[in-house]
PDB file of C-alpha atoms in Angstrom:
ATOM      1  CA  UNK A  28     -16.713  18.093 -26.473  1.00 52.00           C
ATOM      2  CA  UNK A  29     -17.955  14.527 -26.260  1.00 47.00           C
ATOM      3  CA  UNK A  30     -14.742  13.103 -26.296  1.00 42.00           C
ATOM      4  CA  UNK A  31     -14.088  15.418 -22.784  1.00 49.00           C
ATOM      5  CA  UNK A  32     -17.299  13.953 -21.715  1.00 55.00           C
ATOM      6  CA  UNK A  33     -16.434  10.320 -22.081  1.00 50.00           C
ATOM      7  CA  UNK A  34     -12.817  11.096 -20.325  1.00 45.00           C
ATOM      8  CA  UNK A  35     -14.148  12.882 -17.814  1.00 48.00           C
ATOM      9  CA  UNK A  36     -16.755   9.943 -17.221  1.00 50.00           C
ATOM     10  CA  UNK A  37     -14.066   7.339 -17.481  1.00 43.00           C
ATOM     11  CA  UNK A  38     -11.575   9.236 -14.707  1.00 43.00           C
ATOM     12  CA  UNK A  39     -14.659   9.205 -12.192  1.00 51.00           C
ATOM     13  CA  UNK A  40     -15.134   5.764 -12.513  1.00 45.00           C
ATOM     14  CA  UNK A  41     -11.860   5.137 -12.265  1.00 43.00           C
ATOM     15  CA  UNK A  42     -11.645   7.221  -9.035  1.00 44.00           C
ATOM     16  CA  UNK A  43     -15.244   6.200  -7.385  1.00 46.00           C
ATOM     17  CA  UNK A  44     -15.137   2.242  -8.546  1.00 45.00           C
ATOM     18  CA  UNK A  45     -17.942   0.327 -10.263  1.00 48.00           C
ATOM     19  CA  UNK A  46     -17.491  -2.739 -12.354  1.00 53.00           C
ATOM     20  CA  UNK A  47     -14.044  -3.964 -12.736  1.00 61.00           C
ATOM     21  CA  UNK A  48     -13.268  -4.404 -16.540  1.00 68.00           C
ATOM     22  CA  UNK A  49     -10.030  -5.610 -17.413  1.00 73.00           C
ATOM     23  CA  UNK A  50      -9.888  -2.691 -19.451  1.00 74.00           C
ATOM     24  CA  UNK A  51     -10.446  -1.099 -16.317  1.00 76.00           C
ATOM     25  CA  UNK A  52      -7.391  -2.229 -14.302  1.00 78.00           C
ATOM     26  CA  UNK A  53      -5.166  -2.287 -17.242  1.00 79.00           C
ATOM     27  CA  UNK A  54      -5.673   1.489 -16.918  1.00 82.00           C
ATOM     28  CA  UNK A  55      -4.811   2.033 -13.401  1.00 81.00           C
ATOM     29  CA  UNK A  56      -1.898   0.091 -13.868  1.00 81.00           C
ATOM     30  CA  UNK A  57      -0.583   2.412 -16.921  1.00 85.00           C
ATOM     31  CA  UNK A  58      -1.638   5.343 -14.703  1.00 89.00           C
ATOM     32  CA  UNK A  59       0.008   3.804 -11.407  1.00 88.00           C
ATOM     33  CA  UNK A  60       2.975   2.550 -12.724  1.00 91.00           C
ATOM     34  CA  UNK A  61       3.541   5.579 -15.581  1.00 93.00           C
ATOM     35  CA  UNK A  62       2.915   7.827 -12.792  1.00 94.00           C
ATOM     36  CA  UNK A  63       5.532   6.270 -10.245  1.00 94.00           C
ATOM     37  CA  UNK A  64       8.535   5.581 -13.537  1.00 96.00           C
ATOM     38  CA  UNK A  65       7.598   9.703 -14.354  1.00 97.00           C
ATOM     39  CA  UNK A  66       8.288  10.988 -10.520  1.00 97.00           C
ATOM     40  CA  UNK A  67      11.619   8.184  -9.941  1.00 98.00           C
ATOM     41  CA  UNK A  68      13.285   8.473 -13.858  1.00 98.00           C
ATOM     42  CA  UNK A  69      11.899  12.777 -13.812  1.00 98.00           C
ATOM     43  CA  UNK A  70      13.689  13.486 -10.429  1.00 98.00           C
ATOM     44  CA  UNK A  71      17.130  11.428 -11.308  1.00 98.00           C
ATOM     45  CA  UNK A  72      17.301  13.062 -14.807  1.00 97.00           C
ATOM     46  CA  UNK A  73      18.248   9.593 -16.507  1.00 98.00           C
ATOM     47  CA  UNK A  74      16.814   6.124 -17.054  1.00 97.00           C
ATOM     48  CA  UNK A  75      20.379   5.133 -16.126  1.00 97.00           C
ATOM     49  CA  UNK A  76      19.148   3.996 -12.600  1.00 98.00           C
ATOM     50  CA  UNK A  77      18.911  -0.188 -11.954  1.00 98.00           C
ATOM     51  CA  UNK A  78      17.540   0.032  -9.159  1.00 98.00           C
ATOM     52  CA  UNK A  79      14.849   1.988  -9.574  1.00 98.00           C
ATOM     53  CA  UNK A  80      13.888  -0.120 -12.890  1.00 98.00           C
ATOM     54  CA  UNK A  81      14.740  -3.321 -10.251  1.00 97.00           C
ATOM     55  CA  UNK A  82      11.985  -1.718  -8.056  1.00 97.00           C
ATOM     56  CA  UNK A  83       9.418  -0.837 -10.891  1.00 96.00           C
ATOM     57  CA  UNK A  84       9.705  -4.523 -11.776  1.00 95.00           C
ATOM     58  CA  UNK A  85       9.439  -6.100  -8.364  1.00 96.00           C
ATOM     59  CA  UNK A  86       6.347  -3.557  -7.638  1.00 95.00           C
ATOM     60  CA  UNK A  87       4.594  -4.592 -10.704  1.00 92.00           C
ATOM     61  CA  UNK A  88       5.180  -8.353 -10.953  1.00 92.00           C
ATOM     62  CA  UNK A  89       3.170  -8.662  -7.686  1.00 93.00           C
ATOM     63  CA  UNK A  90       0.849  -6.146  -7.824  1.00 90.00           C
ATOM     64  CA  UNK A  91      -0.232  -7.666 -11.303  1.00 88.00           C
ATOM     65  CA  UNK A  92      -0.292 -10.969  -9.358  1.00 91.00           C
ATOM     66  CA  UNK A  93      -3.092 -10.038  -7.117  1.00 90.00           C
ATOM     67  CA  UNK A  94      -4.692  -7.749  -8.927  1.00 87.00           C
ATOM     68  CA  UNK A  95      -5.474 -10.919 -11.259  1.00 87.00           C
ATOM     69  CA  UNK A  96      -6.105 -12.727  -8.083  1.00 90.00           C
ATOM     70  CA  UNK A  97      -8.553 -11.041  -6.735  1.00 88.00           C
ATOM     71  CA  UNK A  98     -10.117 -10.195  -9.967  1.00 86.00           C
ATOM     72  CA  UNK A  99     -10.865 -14.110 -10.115  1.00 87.00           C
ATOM     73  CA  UNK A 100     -11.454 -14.859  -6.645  1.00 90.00           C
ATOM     74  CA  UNK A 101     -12.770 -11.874  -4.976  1.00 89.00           C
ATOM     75  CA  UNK A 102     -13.795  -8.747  -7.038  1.00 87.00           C
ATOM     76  CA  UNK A 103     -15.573  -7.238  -4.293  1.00 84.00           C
ATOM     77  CA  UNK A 104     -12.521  -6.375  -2.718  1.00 86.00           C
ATOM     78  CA  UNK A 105     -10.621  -5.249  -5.817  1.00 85.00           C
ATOM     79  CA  UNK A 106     -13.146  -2.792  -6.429  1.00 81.00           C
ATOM     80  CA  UNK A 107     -13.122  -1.649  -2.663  1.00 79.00           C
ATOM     81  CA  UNK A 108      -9.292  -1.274  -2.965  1.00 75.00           C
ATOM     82  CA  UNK A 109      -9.480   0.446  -6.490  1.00 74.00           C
ATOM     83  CA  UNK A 110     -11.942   3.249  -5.069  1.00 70.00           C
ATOM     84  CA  UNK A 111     -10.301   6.377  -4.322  1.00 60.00           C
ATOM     85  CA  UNK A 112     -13.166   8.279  -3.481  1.00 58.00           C
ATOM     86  CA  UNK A 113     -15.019   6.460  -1.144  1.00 63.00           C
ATOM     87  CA  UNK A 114     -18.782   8.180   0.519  1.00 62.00           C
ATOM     88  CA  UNK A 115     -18.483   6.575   3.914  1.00 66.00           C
ATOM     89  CA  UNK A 116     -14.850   7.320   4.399  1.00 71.00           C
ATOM     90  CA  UNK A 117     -14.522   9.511   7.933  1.00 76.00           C
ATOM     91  CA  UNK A 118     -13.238  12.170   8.890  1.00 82.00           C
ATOM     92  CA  UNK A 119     -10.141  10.889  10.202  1.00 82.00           C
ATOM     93  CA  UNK A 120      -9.623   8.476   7.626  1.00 81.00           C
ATOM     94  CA  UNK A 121      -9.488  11.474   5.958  1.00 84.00           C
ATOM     95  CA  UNK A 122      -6.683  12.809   7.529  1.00 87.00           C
ATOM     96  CA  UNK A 123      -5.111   9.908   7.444  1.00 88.00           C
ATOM     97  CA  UNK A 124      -4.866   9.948   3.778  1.00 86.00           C
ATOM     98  CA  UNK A 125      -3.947  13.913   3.910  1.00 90.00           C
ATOM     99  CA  UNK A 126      -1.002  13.392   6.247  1.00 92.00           C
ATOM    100  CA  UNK A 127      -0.529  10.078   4.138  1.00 91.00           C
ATOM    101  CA  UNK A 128      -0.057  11.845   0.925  1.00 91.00           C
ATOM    102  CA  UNK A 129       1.663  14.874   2.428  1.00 94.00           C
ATOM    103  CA  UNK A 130       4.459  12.578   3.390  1.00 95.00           C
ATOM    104  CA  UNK A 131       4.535  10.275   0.046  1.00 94.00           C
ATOM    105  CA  UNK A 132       5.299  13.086  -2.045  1.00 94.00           C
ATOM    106  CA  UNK A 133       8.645  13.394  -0.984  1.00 95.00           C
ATOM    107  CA  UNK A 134       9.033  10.098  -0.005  1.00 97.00           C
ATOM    108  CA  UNK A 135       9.337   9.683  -3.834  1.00 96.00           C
ATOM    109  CA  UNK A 136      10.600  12.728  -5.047  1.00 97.00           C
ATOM    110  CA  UNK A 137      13.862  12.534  -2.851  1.00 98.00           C
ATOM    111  CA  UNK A 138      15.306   8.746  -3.903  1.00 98.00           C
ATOM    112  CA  UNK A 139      15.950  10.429  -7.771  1.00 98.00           C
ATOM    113  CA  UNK A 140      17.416  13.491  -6.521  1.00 98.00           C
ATOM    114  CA  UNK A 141      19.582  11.869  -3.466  1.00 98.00           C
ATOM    115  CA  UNK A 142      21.053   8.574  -5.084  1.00 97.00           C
ATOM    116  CA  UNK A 143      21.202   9.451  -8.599  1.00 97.00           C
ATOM    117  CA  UNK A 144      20.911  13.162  -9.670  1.00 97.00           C
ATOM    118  CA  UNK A 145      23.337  15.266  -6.840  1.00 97.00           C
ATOM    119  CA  UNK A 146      24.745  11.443  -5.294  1.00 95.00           C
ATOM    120  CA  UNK A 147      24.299  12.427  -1.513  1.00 96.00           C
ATOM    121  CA  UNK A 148      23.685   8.962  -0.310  1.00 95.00           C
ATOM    122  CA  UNK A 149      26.408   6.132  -0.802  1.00 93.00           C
ATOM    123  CA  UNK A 150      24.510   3.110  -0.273  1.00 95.00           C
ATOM    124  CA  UNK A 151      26.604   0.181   0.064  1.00 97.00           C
ATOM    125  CA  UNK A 152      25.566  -2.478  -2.682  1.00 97.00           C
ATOM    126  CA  UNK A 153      25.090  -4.864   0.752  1.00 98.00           C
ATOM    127  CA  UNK A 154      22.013  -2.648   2.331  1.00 98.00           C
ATOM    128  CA  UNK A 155      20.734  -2.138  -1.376  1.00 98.00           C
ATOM    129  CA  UNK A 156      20.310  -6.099  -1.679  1.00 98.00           C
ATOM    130  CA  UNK A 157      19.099  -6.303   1.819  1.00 98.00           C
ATOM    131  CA  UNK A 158      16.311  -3.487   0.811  1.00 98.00           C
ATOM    132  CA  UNK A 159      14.914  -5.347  -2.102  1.00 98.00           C
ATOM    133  CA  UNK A 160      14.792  -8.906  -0.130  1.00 98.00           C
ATOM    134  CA  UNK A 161      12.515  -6.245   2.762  1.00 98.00           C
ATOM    135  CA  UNK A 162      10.515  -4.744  -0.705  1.00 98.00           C
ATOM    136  CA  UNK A 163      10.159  -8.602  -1.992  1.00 98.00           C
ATOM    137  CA  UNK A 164       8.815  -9.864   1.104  1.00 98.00           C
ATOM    138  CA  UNK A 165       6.653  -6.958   2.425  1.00 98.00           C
ATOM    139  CA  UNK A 166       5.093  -7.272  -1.262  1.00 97.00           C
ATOM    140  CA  UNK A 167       4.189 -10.985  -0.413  1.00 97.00           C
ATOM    141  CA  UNK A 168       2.912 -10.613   2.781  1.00 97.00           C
ATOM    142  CA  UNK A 169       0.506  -7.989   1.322  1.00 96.00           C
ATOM    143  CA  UNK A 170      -0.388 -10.709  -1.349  1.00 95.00           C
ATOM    144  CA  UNK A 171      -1.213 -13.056   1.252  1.00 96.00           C
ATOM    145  CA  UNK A 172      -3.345 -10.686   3.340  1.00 96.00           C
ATOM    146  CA  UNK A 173      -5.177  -9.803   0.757  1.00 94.00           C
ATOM    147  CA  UNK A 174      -5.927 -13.514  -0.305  1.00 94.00           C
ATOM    148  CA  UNK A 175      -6.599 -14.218   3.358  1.00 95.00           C
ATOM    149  CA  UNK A 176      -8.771 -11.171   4.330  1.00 92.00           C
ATOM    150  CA  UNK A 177     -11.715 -10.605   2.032  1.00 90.00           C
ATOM    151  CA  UNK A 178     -12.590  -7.208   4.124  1.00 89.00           C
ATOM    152  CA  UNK A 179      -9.153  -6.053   3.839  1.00 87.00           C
ATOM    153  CA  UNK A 180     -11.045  -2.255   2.998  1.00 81.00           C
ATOM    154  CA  UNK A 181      -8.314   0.555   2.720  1.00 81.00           C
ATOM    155  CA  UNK A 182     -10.617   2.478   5.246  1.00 78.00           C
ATOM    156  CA  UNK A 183     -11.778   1.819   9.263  1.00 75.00           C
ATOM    157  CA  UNK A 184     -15.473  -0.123   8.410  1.00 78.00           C
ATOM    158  CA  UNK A 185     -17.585  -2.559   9.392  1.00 79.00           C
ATOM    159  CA  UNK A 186     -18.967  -4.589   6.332  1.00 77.00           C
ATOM    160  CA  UNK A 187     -22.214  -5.826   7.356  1.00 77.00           C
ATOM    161  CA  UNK A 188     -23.622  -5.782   4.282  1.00 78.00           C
ATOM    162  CA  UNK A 189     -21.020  -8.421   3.502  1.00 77.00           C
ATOM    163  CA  UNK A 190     -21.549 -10.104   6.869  1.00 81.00           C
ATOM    164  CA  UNK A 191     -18.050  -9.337   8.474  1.00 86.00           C
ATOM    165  CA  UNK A 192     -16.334 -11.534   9.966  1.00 91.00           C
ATOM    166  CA  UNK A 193     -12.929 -11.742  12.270  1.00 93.00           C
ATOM    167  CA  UNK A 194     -10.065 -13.411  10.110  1.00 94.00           C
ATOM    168  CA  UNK A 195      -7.771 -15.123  12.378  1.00 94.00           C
ATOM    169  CA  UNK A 196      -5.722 -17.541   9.639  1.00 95.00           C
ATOM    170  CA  UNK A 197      -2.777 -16.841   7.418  1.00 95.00           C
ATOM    171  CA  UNK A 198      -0.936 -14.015   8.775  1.00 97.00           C
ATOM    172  CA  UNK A 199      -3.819 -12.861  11.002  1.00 97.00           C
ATOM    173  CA  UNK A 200      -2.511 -16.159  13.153  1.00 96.00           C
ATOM    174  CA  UNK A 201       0.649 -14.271  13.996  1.00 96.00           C
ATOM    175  CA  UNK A 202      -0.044 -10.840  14.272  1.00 97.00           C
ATOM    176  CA  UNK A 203      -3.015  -8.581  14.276  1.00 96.00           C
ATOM    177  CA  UNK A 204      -2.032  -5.917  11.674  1.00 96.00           C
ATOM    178  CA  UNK A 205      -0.098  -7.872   8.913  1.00 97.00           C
ATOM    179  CA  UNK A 206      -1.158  -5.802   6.184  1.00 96.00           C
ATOM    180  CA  UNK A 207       0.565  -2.563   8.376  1.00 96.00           C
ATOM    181  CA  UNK A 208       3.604  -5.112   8.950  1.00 97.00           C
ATOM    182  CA  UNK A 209       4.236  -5.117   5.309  1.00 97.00           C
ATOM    183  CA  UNK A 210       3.680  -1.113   4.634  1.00 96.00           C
ATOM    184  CA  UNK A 211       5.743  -0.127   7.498  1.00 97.00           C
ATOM    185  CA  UNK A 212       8.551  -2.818   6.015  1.00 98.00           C
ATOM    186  CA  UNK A 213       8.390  -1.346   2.570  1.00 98.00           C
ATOM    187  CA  UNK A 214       8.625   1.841   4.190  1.00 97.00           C
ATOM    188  CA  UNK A 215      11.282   1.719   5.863  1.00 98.00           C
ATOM    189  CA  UNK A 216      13.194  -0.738   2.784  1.00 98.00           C
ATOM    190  CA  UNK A 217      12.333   1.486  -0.061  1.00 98.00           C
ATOM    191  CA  UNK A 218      14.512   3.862   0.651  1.00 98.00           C
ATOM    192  CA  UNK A 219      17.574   1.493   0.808  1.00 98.00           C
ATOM    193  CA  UNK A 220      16.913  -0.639  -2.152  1.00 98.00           C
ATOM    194  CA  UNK A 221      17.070   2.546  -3.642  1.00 98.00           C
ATOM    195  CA  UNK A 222      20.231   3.846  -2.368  1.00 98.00           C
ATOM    196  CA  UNK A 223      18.889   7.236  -0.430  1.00 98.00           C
ATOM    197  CA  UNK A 224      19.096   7.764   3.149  1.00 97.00           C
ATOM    198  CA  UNK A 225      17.540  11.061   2.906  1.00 98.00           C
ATOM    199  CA  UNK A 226      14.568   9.220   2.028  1.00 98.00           C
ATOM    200  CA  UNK A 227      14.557   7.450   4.933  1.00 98.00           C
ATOM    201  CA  UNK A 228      13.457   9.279   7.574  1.00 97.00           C
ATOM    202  CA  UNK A 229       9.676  10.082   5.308  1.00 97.00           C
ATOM    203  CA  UNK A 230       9.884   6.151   5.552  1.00 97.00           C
ATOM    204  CA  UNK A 231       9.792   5.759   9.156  1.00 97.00           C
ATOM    205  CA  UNK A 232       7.187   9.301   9.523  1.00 96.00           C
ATOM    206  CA  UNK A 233       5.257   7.609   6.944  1.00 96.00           C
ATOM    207  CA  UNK A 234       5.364   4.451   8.862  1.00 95.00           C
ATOM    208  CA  UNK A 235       4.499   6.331  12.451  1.00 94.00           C
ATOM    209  CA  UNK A 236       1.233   7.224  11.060  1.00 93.00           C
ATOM    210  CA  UNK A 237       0.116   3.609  11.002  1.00 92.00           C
ATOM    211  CA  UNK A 238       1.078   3.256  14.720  1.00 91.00           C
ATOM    212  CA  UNK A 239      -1.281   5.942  15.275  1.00 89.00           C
ATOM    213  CA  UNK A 240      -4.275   4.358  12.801  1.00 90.00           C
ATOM    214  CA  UNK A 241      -3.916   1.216  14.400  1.00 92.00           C
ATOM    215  CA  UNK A 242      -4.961   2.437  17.619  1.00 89.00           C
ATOM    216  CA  UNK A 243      -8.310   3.728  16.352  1.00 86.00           C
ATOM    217  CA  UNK A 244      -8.743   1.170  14.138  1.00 89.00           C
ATOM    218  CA  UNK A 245      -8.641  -1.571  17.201  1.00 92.00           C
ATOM    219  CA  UNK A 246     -10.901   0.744  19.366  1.00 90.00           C
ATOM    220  CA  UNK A 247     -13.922   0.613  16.372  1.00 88.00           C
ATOM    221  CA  UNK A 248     -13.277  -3.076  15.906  1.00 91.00           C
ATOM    222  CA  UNK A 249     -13.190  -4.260  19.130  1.00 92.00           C
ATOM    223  CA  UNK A 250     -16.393  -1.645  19.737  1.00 91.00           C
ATOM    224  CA  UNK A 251     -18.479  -2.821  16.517  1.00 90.00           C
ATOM    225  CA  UNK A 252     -17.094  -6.312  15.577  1.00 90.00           C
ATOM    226  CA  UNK A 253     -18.428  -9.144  17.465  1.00 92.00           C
ATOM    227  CA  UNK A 254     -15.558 -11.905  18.285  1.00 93.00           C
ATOM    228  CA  UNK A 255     -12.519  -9.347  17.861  1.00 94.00           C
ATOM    229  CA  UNK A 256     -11.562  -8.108  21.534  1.00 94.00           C
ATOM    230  CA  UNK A 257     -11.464 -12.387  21.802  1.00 96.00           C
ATOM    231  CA  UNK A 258      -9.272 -12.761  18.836  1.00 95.00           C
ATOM    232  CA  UNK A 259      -6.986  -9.945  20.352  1.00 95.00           C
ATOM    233  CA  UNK A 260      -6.483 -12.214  23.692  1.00 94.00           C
ATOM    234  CA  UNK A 261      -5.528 -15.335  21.432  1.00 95.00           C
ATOM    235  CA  UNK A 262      -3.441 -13.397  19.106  1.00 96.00           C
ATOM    236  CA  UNK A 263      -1.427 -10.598  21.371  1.00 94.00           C
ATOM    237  CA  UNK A 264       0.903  -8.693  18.711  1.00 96.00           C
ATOM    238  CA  UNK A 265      -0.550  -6.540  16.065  1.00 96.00           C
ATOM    239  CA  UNK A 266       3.088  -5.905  13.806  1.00 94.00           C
ATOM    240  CA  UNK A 267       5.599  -8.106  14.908  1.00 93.00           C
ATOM    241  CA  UNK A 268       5.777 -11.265  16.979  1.00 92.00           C
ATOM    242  CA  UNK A 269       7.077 -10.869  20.655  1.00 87.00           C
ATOM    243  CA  UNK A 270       7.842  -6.866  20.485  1.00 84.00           C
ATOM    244  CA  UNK A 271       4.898  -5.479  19.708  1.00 80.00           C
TER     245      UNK A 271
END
């Protein structure tokens, strides 16, 4: 019984944040990672897949990278990011994450079954390569967002209590959205560094979603952020230079 207790305990920190002990994050990252190998090695039926073990490794060389980063440099926002269950999250950033999820779930479920276990897709070893250099650099970008942006929250908020600031350096000095620039490019690259083009089309739903959260997500900053709707007439694309 007390043993239940102290898991239970532990699972709603993990979920709701507080302090971040490295024993802390070293747990997420067996649940993350054990999580994500269980779903991509389940699915195929073998751990005969490179390119999923290629992708595991990519994923978790950077993501230990700035998890350690930001444990050094800025905590507060590694314990924003590591909350799942956050009070002031609204109502539509709660549908967000619904639709978000809804669409995830086969956008991981399918790569095992298409490439591997019934070998729908034949992805040419070419658009494979050119998948993982999209993975690699949408991975870095996010690294570099997150070193650049200390309010980079995972939900639409202003952070006056941490006096909130426009951030127009780094990537912020080319586009407005970078963080959504990488997303949408892992997305969309996943799926071929993986070798299924079934999966590809929950890519580029998944990635329609942030076209639509972007558009609220300008109207509360520009509404409740002093200096924003300024930085938006210096810097006039929020995903990609010169298209959009």
């Amino acid at each position: 019984m007390v043993y239940a207790r102290n898991m239970k305990k532990m699972f709603n920190e993990l979920m709701r944040g507080g302090d971040i002990s490295t024993a802390r994050v070293i747990t997420r990252f067996i649940l993350g990672f054990g999580l994500i190998a269980a779903i991509l090695f389940g699915t195929a039926g073998t751990f005969n897949w490179p390119e999923a073990w290629t992708y595991i490794i990519v994923q978790f060389t950077y993501s230990l990278r700035m998890t350690l980063w930001l444990k050094k440099h800025d905590p507060a926002l590694l314990k924003s990011r590591m909350r799942v269950l956050n009070p002031s999250m609204q109502q539509r950033d709660k549908l967000f994450a619904l639709l978000f999820t809804l669409l995830f779930i086969p956008f991981l479920l399918l790569p095992g079954l298409d490439a591997i276990r019934f070998g729908w897709s034949d992805m040419p070893l070419a658009i494979e390569i050119i998948g993982f250099a999209g993975v690699s650099w949408a991975l870095w970008l996010i690294l570099r967002v997150m070193q650049e942006n200390s309010f980079a929250s995972p939900i639409v908020e202003i952070q006056r209590e941490r006096n909130h600031q426009v951030i127009d350096s780094g990537p912020y000095a080319y586009v407005r959205h970078p963080m959504y620039t990488g997303f949408i490019t892992m997305n969309i690259c996943l799926p071929l560094a993986l070798g299924s083009l079934w999966t590809l089309p929950f890519g580029i739903l998944l990635s329609s979603i942030f076209l639509i959260r972007i558009r609220f997500e300008e109207k509360t900053l520009q509404d409740e952020l002093q200096g924003y709707s300024d930085y938006c007439q210096r810097v006039r694309f929020r995903l990609l230079p010169g298209v959009w």
